[in-house]
């Protein structure tokens, strides 16, 4: 049986951050958010966000510099949430920061080690109700963490595990493409490859989820077309909007499942302090995963080729590799700092 459960409230428009945030806080009777932000971000956003708070409300800022969500940082954020007597979390940042906020919300609600909440441990039943409300506003266009019901987190023993539950999904997503206009070329390309990987792997995943398949094809088409435009013209708001729409589709499509490239990328990002960007790892891994899966998934590859504006019998793996190279992303794991000994640990994980 397939259970189809998609996103909650999503605000998608240019320059919508302030009115959407105020709407969501007032809608839920919230006024004391813990603002999870990248270091230095509050200086540029304070003048915009403080007026968006309901009358009598106040914001408490927590700065977190993460490339990959970690349990230790989640516990630190959860302690700050309790000490400052907050009533919700507002995460404004890249997908990794939104995942960090999800992990913190889980840490507020349970003292269980996050490893016991992971999918490999059958942890969905141990994720309690009553997580703090989380409102997410992405500053990149990647895997759609702002609507996704899962997070990848490095737990205390160094493993990188996936925790999945609808209770982890933000109660509201604020998708404002204008927030991504200053995003540099590398994080832009890494986010696009993350979205593309979500769409490719979700489409060929086993199972029946018609909405996810439609969103995967739409997201793949949008991300591949918009990426080239954004890299040529970083200030092209129309292209940035198309990228954010692709990321939204990618985040929703993952309900159907992901695959080998994501599993390997998470394994290679394990360990506290690991700063290997997820999108960069996927760019190196995805062509090999596509080639490996071709004998089983080849019947679906023609649809993917069409979404990428390729001939039906195009070499999908080579085409994705060429797109990543065109975007300036490294084709080999060694270029990302992965040593031979790292491969053995990652393979076991």
XYZ file of C-alpha atoms in Angstrom:
349
model
C 0.000 0.000 0.000
C 1.250 3.497 -0.815
C 0.425 6.301 1.620
C 0.583 9.646 -0.179
C 1.135 12.585 2.160
C 2.435 15.855 0.767
C 3.360 19.302 2.111
C 1.532 21.614 4.458
C 1.375 25.359 3.929
C 3.751 26.797 1.319
C 4.162 30.486 0.471
C 5.820 30.780 -2.954
C 6.398 34.298 -4.313
C 9.051 36.930 -4.764
C 9.638 39.181 -1.730
C 7.176 37.222 0.407
C 9.392 36.559 3.458
C 8.053 39.242 5.817
C 4.300 39.002 5.166
C 4.413 35.202 5.082
C 6.309 34.986 8.368
C 3.874 37.305 10.093
C 0.926 35.378 8.654
C 2.249 32.040 9.878
C 3.107 33.276 13.370
C -0.283 34.928 13.813
C -2.087 31.931 12.311
C -0.666 29.738 15.088
C -0.644 32.241 17.924
C 3.161 32.237 18.092
C 5.306 35.220 19.027
C 8.614 34.025 20.496
C 10.595 32.370 17.707
C 14.098 31.023 18.012
C 15.701 32.270 14.794
C 18.173 29.679 13.486
C 20.477 31.497 11.082
C 23.903 31.247 9.516
C 26.592 33.358 11.242
C 26.209 37.037 10.376
C 22.837 36.589 8.670
C 20.881 38.389 11.397
C 22.653 41.665 10.636
C 21.176 41.692 7.151
C 17.748 40.352 8.097
C 16.951 41.994 11.428
C 15.409 45.119 9.885
C 13.163 42.912 7.784
C 12.207 40.267 10.331
C 11.610 42.248 13.529
C 8.658 44.182 12.043
C 7.203 40.848 10.887
C 6.766 39.638 14.468
C 3.314 39.914 16.018
C 2.772 42.777 18.457
C 4.556 42.075 21.724
C 6.669 39.324 20.194
C 10.425 38.968 20.355
C 13.061 36.952 18.533
C 15.994 35.062 19.999
C 18.830 34.441 17.531
C 20.840 31.226 17.345
C 23.674 31.224 14.820
C 24.817 27.851 13.508
C 27.508 27.166 10.933
C 26.776 23.721 9.535
C 27.420 21.976 6.244
C 25.798 18.777 7.529
C 23.341 18.550 10.440
C 24.846 17.123 13.649
C 23.253 15.786 16.829
C 25.586 17.733 19.116
C 24.632 21.030 17.510
C 20.966 20.010 17.643
C 21.205 19.453 21.401
C 22.846 22.845 21.821
C 20.061 24.533 19.857
C 17.432 22.605 21.836
C 18.915 23.799 25.132
C 18.831 27.390 23.912
C 15.184 26.907 22.884
C 14.259 25.794 26.405
C 16.374 28.373 28.244
C 14.979 31.269 26.196
C 11.393 29.970 26.581
C 10.655 29.963 22.875
C 7.419 28.766 21.267
C 8.654 27.915 17.728
C 11.724 27.705 15.503
C 12.213 29.808 12.379
C 15.047 28.478 10.197
C 16.320 30.787 7.472
C 19.251 29.369 5.562
C 20.402 26.618 3.230
C 18.953 23.124 3.344
C 21.572 21.884 5.814
C 20.572 24.574 8.295
C 16.906 23.648 7.906
C 17.829 20.012 8.581
C 19.740 21.196 11.654
C 16.589 22.946 12.856
C 14.556 19.749 12.292
C 17.063 17.809 14.382
C 16.827 20.476 17.089
C 13.028 20.293 17.108
C 13.306 16.539 17.602
C 15.860 17.053 20.379
C 13.460 19.446 22.136
C 10.737 16.801 22.085
C 12.736 13.715 23.123
C 15.814 12.754 25.104
C 16.162 9.611 23.000
C 19.470 9.392 21.102
C 18.714 10.427 17.548
C 20.199 7.136 16.361
C 17.187 5.396 17.910
C 14.878 7.633 15.878
C 16.568 6.779 12.575
C 14.941 4.728 9.849
C 17.537 1.926 10.179
C 16.480 1.483 13.801
C 12.754 1.485 13.038
C 12.717 4.826 14.793
C 9.580 6.333 13.273
C 7.506 4.993 16.171
C 9.808 6.761 18.638
C 9.296 10.235 17.170
C 6.843 11.909 19.545
C 4.026 14.278 18.850
C 4.391 17.847 19.945
C 7.611 18.890 18.226
C 8.079 22.677 18.261
C 6.499 24.273 15.195
C 9.152 24.857 12.543
C 8.864 27.513 9.832
C 11.512 27.215 7.121
C 12.700 29.757 4.560
C 15.439 28.409 2.263
C 18.299 30.607 1.097
C 19.210 28.091 -1.592
C 17.399 25.901 -4.101
C 18.351 22.290 -3.448
C 16.606 19.231 -2.097
C 13.520 20.984 -0.750
C 14.291 20.511 2.955
C 11.667 23.177 3.601
C 8.886 20.720 2.703
C 10.559 17.340 3.184
C 9.580 14.936 5.992
C 13.135 13.724 6.600
C 16.558 14.828 7.713
C 20.032 13.385 7.456
C 21.977 13.892 10.679
C 25.384 12.874 11.997
C 24.652 11.185 15.326
C 26.947 11.126 18.336
C 28.833 7.975 17.282
C 29.718 9.572 13.921
C 27.266 7.680 11.724
C 25.150 9.675 9.297
C 21.567 8.456 9.481
C 18.227 9.436 8.005
C 15.304 10.195 10.310
C 11.947 10.238 8.569
C 8.500 11.255 9.803
C 5.757 13.644 8.704
C 6.188 15.203 12.159
C 9.580 16.515 11.049
C 8.191 18.460 8.092
C 8.041 22.224 8.695
C 4.537 23.462 9.425
C 5.124 26.156 6.805
C 7.637 26.853 4.068
C 8.400 30.359 2.820
C 9.867 30.023 -0.665
C 11.066 33.469 -1.693
C 13.296 33.285 -4.796
C 14.601 36.806 -4.183
C 16.448 35.450 -1.135
C 18.701 33.388 -3.419
C 19.911 36.227 -5.659
C 23.218 36.577 -3.782
C 23.930 32.836 -3.750
C 27.351 32.145 -5.271
C 27.982 29.865 -8.263
C 29.234 26.848 -6.302
C 26.349 26.571 -3.791
C 23.963 27.327 -6.651
C 25.373 24.415 -8.677
C 25.522 22.103 -5.647
C 21.895 22.846 -4.814
C 20.826 22.202 -8.384
C 22.592 18.831 -8.423
C 20.900 17.917 -5.154
C 17.504 18.728 -6.676
C 18.354 16.852 -9.869
C 19.474 13.800 -7.884
C 16.237 13.817 -5.868
C 14.182 13.933 -9.034
C 16.160 11.270 -10.910
C 16.236 8.812 -8.019
C 12.641 9.375 -6.975
C 11.370 8.777 -10.494
C 13.087 5.405 -10.856
C 12.440 4.271 -7.268
C 10.161 1.270 -6.912
C 6.637 1.784 -5.659
C 3.581 3.635 -6.875
C 3.321 7.367 -6.230
C 1.907 9.166 -9.299
C 2.110 12.720 -7.875
C 5.759 12.223 -6.929
C 6.602 10.966 -10.404
C 4.999 14.024 -12.007
C 6.828 16.361 -9.639
C 10.118 14.539 -10.240
C 9.908 15.048 -14.003
C 8.852 18.691 -13.615
C 11.628 19.346 -11.102
C 14.252 17.687 -13.293
C 13.197 19.705 -16.324
C 13.143 22.959 -14.387
C 16.435 22.479 -12.540
C 18.437 21.465 -15.602
C 17.153 24.383 -17.700
C 17.365 27.036 -14.995
C 20.848 26.042 -13.809
C 22.522 27.166 -17.017
C 20.603 30.448 -16.986
C 21.460 31.189 -13.362
C 25.156 30.475 -13.864
C 25.216 32.802 -16.878
C 23.111 35.505 -15.197
C 23.163 35.191 -11.381
C 20.736 38.098 -10.991
C 18.076 36.539 -13.253
C 15.134 36.382 -10.844
C 13.004 34.389 -13.290
C 15.668 31.679 -13.432
C 16.092 31.753 -9.650
C 12.330 31.294 -9.309
C 12.449 28.284 -11.641
C 15.285 26.814 -9.564
C 13.320 27.230 -6.345
C 10.256 25.634 -7.946
C 12.436 22.693 -8.989
C 13.727 22.360 -5.421
C 10.165 22.374 -4.113
C 9.257 19.594 -6.547
C 12.394 17.685 -5.531
C 11.504 17.901 -1.854
C 7.989 16.612 -2.473
C 9.074 13.888 -4.909
C 11.319 12.234 -2.313
C 8.169 10.779 -0.733
C 8.506 8.002 -3.332
C 12.064 7.173 -2.320
C 15.688 7.915 -3.157
C 18.571 5.665 -4.170
C 22.212 4.645 -4.289
C 23.728 8.079 -4.932
C 22.052 9.523 -1.853
C 23.003 6.538 0.295
C 26.648 6.841 -0.737
C 26.693 10.633 -0.338
C 25.381 10.403 3.221
C 27.967 7.750 4.066
C 30.767 9.945 2.719
C 29.537 12.891 4.806
C 29.642 10.923 8.078
C 31.729 12.010 11.043
C 31.529 15.132 13.240
C 32.731 18.287 11.528
C 32.585 16.741 8.052
C 32.212 19.639 5.613
C 31.790 17.761 2.343
C 28.838 19.416 0.674
C 26.016 17.018 -0.159
C 25.412 18.451 -3.624
C 29.088 18.198 -4.536
C 29.203 14.558 -3.506
C 26.059 13.827 -5.504
C 27.555 15.444 -8.605
C 30.472 12.992 -8.457
C 28.389 9.949 -7.515
C 25.241 10.314 -9.599
C 26.668 9.360 -13.030
C 28.000 6.094 -11.569
C 24.728 5.300 -9.772
C 22.786 5.941 -12.973
C 25.059 3.653 -14.971
C 24.875 0.938 -12.306
C 21.071 1.064 -12.190
C 20.555 1.205 -15.955
C 19.896 -2.546 -16.438
C 17.019 -2.376 -13.939
C 15.739 1.139 -14.638
C 16.422 1.601 -18.336
C 12.714 1.543 -19.213
C 12.259 4.754 -17.210
C 15.379 6.484 -18.467
C 13.690 7.591 -21.706
C 11.272 9.719 -19.665
C 14.177 11.245 -17.783
C 16.032 11.934 -21.029
C 12.993 13.744 -22.398
C 12.802 15.913 -19.276
C 16.456 16.816 -19.859
C 15.799 17.636 -23.550
C 17.924 14.647 -24.625
C 17.254 11.991 -27.289
C 15.379 8.945 -25.916
C 18.444 6.657 -26.058
C 20.909 9.230 -24.730
C 23.546 8.108 -22.234
C 21.886 9.521 -19.131
C 24.884 8.968 -16.866
C 27.259 10.752 -19.244
C 24.805 13.600 -19.747
C 24.456 14.242 -16.008
C 28.231 14.111 -15.646
C 28.586 16.674 -18.423
C 25.988 18.952 -16.797
C 27.839 18.798 -13.461
C 31.128 19.588 -15.182
C 29.525 22.492 -17.034
C 28.416 23.820 -13.645
C 31.994 23.646 -12.370
C 31.542 20.723 -9.981
C 34.290 18.166 -9.393
C 33.850 14.837 -11.228
C 35.902 12.732 -8.778
C 35.598 12.060 -5.076
C 39.318 12.655 -4.554
C 38.778 16.232 -5.721
C 36.387 16.600 -2.764
C 38.963 15.428 -0.240
C 37.858 11.788 -0.128
C 40.860 9.523 0.535
C 41.082 5.819 -0.257
C 40.637 4.873 3.405
C 37.418 6.937 3.521
C 35.893 4.706 0.860
C 36.131 1.548 2.985
C 34.359 3.187 5.938
C 31.730 4.674 3.657
C 31.122 1.362 1.890
C 30.534 -0.345 5.226
C 28.172 2.428 6.327
